[in-house]
Amino acid sequence: MNSILIKDTTREERERIVAESIGNINGSCDGCSSGLIEMYQPYIDGIKEIREINMEFRANYESGVEGPQKADCGYKM
């Protein structure tokens, strides 16, 4: 498969793409995999491309860091 676009894939292929990308979704992890699968459900359903979902996620992500802090250069006159 060369393309992961909705127009070039079937629902079954999209389910496999998401499952393979996330990894072991049945393994014991901290519970994040079910949230990731839900996040990509619009792609599986043929509603949104993966690119759109990732862009929306990045737009809403907050790291908790206020921003870069300027450090004193150490130069004193």
mmCIF file with all atom_site columns, C-alpha atoms in Angstrom:
data_model
loop_
_atom_site.group_PDB
_atom_site.id
_atom_site.type_symbol
_atom_site.label_atom_id
_atom_site.label_alt_id
_atom_site.label_comp_id
_atom_site.label_asym_id
_atom_site.label_entity_id
_atom_site.label_seq_id
_atom_site.pdbx_PDB_ins_code
_atom_site.Cartn_x
_atom_site.Cartn_y
_atom_site.Cartn_z
_atom_site.occupancy
_atom_site.B_iso_or_equiv
_atom_site.pdbx_formal_charge
_atom_site.auth_seq_id
_atom_site.auth_comp_id
_atom_site.auth_asym_id
_atom_site.auth_atom_id
_atom_site.pdbx_PDB_model_num
ATOM 1  C CA . MET A 1 1  ? 0.000   0.000  0.000  1.00 0.00 ? 1  MET A CA 1
ATOM 2  C CA . ASN A 1 2  ? 1.440   3.336  -1.054 1.00 0.00 ? 2  ASN A CA 1
ATOM 3  C CA . SER A 1 3  ? -1.156  5.715  0.325  1.00 0.00 ? 3  SER A CA 1
ATOM 4  C CA . ILE A 1 4  ? -2.982  5.965  3.638  1.00 0.00 ? 4  ILE A CA 1
ATOM 5  C CA . LEU A 1 5  ? -5.502  8.500  2.360  1.00 0.00 ? 5  LEU A CA 1
ATOM 6  C CA . ILE A 1 6  ? -9.159  7.660  2.888  1.00 0.00 ? 6  ILE A CA 1
ATOM 7  C CA . LYS A 1 7  ? -9.843  7.665  -0.846 1.00 0.00 ? 7  LYS A CA 1
ATOM 8  C CA . ASP A 1 8  ? -7.114  5.041  -1.377 1.00 0.00 ? 8  ASP A CA 1
ATOM 9  C CA . THR A 1 9  ? -8.012  2.660  1.482  1.00 0.00 ? 9  THR A CA 1
ATOM 10 C CA . THR A 1 10 ? -10.851 0.504  2.692  1.00 0.00 ? 10 THR A CA 1
ATOM 11 C CA . ARG A 1 11 ? -12.206 0.621  6.219  1.00 0.00 ? 11 ARG A CA 1
ATOM 12 C CA . GLU A 1 12 ? -10.417 -2.646 7.008  1.00 0.00 ? 12 GLU A CA 1
ATOM 13 C CA . GLU A 1 13 ? -7.120  -1.239 5.752  1.00 0.00 ? 13 GLU A CA 1
ATOM 14 C CA . ARG A 1 14 ? -7.590  1.907  7.865  1.00 0.00 ? 14 ARG A CA 1
ATOM 15 C CA . GLU A 1 15 ? -8.299  -0.218 10.952 1.00 0.00 ? 15 GLU A CA 1
ATOM 16 C CA . ARG A 1 16 ? -5.090  -2.145 10.292 1.00 0.00 ? 16 ARG A CA 1
ATOM 17 C CA . ILE A 1 17 ? -3.098  1.070  9.717  1.00 0.00 ? 17 ILE A CA 1
ATOM 18 C CA . VAL A 1 18 ? -4.228  2.482  13.065 1.00 0.00 ? 18 VAL A CA 1
ATOM 19 C CA . ALA A 1 19 ? -3.673  -0.799 14.928 1.00 0.00 ? 19 ALA A CA 1
ATOM 20 C CA . GLU A 1 20 ? -0.169  -1.236 13.486 1.00 0.00 ? 20 GLU A CA 1
ATOM 21 C CA . SER A 1 21 ? 0.731   2.398  14.158 1.00 0.00 ? 21 SER A CA 1
ATOM 22 C CA . ILE A 1 22 ? -0.347  2.313  17.791 1.00 0.00 ? 22 ILE A CA 1
ATOM 23 C CA . GLY A 1 23 ? 1.292   -1.029 18.467 1.00 0.00 ? 23 GLY A CA 1
ATOM 24 C CA . ASN A 1 24 ? 0.137   -3.645 20.932 1.00 0.00 ? 24 ASN A CA 1
ATOM 25 C CA . ILE A 1 25 ? -3.327  -2.337 21.753 1.00 0.00 ? 25 ILE A CA 1
ATOM 26 C CA . ASN A 1 26 ? -4.165  -5.410 23.838 1.00 0.00 ? 26 ASN A CA 1
ATOM 27 C CA . GLY A 1 27 ? -1.035  -5.260 25.962 1.00 0.00 ? 27 GLY A CA 1
ATOM 28 C CA . SER A 1 28 ? -0.848  -3.960 29.479 1.00 0.00 ? 28 SER A CA 1
ATOM 29 C CA . CYS A 1 29 ? -0.107  -0.285 29.286 1.00 0.00 ? 29 CYS A CA 1
ATOM 30 C CA . ASP A 1 30 ? -1.291  2.719  31.246 1.00 0.00 ? 30 ASP A CA 1
ATOM 31 C CA . GLY A 1 31 ? -4.648  2.757  29.462 1.00 0.00 ? 31 GLY A CA 1
ATOM 32 C CA . CYS A 1 32 ? -3.642  5.212  26.771 1.00 0.00 ? 32 CYS A CA 1
ATOM 33 C CA . SER A 1 33 ? -4.230  2.916  23.799 1.00 0.00 ? 33 SER A CA 1
ATOM 34 C CA . SER A 1 34 ? -8.018  3.013  24.042 1.00 0.00 ? 34 SER A CA 1
ATOM 35 C CA . GLY A 1 35 ? -7.906  6.814  23.954 1.00 0.00 ? 35 GLY A CA 1
ATOM 36 C CA . LEU A 1 36 ? -5.662  6.756  20.904 1.00 0.00 ? 36 LEU A CA 1
ATOM 37 C CA . ILE A 1 37 ? -7.950  4.377  19.103 1.00 0.00 ? 37 ILE A CA 1
ATOM 38 C CA . GLU A 1 38 ? -10.914 6.639  19.864 1.00 0.00 ? 38 GLU A CA 1
ATOM 39 C CA . MET A 1 39 ? -8.905  9.620  18.626 1.00 0.00 ? 39 MET A CA 1
ATOM 40 C CA . TYR A 1 40 ? -8.386  7.928  15.238 1.00 0.00 ? 40 TYR A CA 1
ATOM 41 C CA . GLN A 1 41 ? -11.945 6.594  14.904 1.00 0.00 ? 41 GLN A CA 1
ATOM 42 C CA . PRO A 1 42 ? -12.937 9.408  12.478 1.00 0.00 ? 42 PRO A CA 1
ATOM 43 C CA . TYR A 1 43 ? -10.117 8.214  10.186 1.00 0.00 ? 43 TYR A CA 1
ATOM 44 C CA . ILE A 1 44 ? -11.267 4.608  10.404 1.00 0.00 ? 44 ILE A CA 1
ATOM 45 C CA . ASP A 1 45 ? -14.830 5.751  9.656  1.00 0.00 ? 45 ASP A CA 1
ATOM 46 C CA . GLY A 1 46 ? -13.625 7.726  6.612  1.00 0.00 ? 46 GLY A CA 1
ATOM 47 C CA . ILE A 1 47 ? -14.517 11.144 8.036  1.00 0.00 ? 47 ILE A CA 1
ATOM 48 C CA . LYS A 1 48 ? -11.101 12.773 8.635  1.00 0.00 ? 48 LYS A CA 1
ATOM 49 C CA . GLU A 1 49 ? -7.611  12.121 7.337  1.00 0.00 ? 49 GLU A CA 1
ATOM 50 C CA . ILE A 1 50 ? -4.878  11.194 9.805  1.00 0.00 ? 50 ILE A CA 1
ATOM 51 C CA . ARG A 1 51 ? -3.169  14.500 9.050  1.00 0.00 ? 51 ARG A CA 1
ATOM 52 C CA . GLU A 1 52 ? -6.258  16.452 10.160 1.00 0.00 ? 52 GLU A CA 1
ATOM 53 C CA . ILE A 1 53 ? -6.570  14.479 13.408 1.00 0.00 ? 53 ILE A CA 1
ATOM 54 C CA . ASN A 1 54 ? -2.885  14.969 14.224 1.00 0.00 ? 54 ASN A CA 1
ATOM 55 C CA . MET A 1 55 ? -3.106  18.706 13.504 1.00 0.00 ? 55 MET A CA 1
ATOM 56 C CA . GLU A 1 56 ? -6.130  19.061 15.796 1.00 0.00 ? 56 GLU A CA 1
ATOM 57 C CA . PHE A 1 57 ? -4.330  17.186 18.547 1.00 0.00 ? 57 PHE A CA 1
ATOM 58 C CA . ARG A 1 58 ? -1.237  19.357 18.263 1.00 0.00 ? 58 ARG A CA 1
ATOM 59 C CA . ALA A 1 59 ? -3.351  22.530 18.283 1.00 0.00 ? 59 ALA A CA 1
ATOM 60 C CA . ASN A 1 60 ? -4.937  21.546 21.607 1.00 0.00 ? 60 ASN A CA 1
ATOM 61 C CA . TYR A 1 61 ? -1.813  20.192 23.307 1.00 0.00 ? 61 TYR A CA 1
ATOM 62 C CA . GLU A 1 62 ? -0.423  22.162 26.230 1.00 0.00 ? 62 GLU A CA 1
ATOM 63 C CA . SER A 1 63 ? 2.882   21.178 27.751 1.00 0.00 ? 63 SER A CA 1
ATOM 64 C CA . GLY A 1 64 ? 2.534   23.181 30.938 1.00 0.00 ? 64 GLY A CA 1
ATOM 65 C CA . VAL A 1 65 ? 5.723   25.058 30.153 1.00 0.00 ? 65 VAL A CA 1
ATOM 66 C CA . GLU A 1 66 ? 5.155   28.789 29.954 1.00 0.00 ? 66 GLU A CA 1
ATOM 67 C CA . GLY A 1 67 ? 7.779   29.278 27.278 1.00 0.00 ? 67 GLY A CA 1
ATOM 68 C CA . PRO A 1 68 ? 11.502  29.732 26.945 1.00 0.00 ? 68 PRO A CA 1
ATOM 69 C CA . GLN A 1 69 ? 13.169  31.528 29.817 1.00 0.00 ? 69 GLN A CA 1
ATOM 70 C CA . LYS A 1 70 ? 15.924  33.978 29.048 1.00 0.00 ? 70 LYS A CA 1
ATOM 71 C CA . ALA A 1 71 ? 19.060  33.250 30.952 1.00 0.00 ? 71 ALA A CA 1
ATOM 72 C CA . ASP A 1 72 ? 21.541  35.843 32.090 1.00 0.00 ? 72 ASP A CA 1
ATOM 73 C CA . CYS A 1 73 ? 24.505  35.797 29.750 1.00 0.00 ? 73 CYS A CA 1
ATOM 74 C CA . GLY A 1 74 ? 26.868  36.340 32.667 1.00 0.00 ? 74 GLY A CA 1
ATOM 75 C CA . TYR A 1 75 ? 28.429  39.435 31.129 1.00 0.00 ? 75 TYR A CA 1
ATOM 76 C CA . LYS A 1 76 ? 28.734  42.213 33.694 1.00 0.00 ? 76 LYS A CA 1
ATOM 77 C CA . MET A 1 77 ? 30.061  45.704 33.082 1.00 0.00 ? 77 MET A CA 1
#
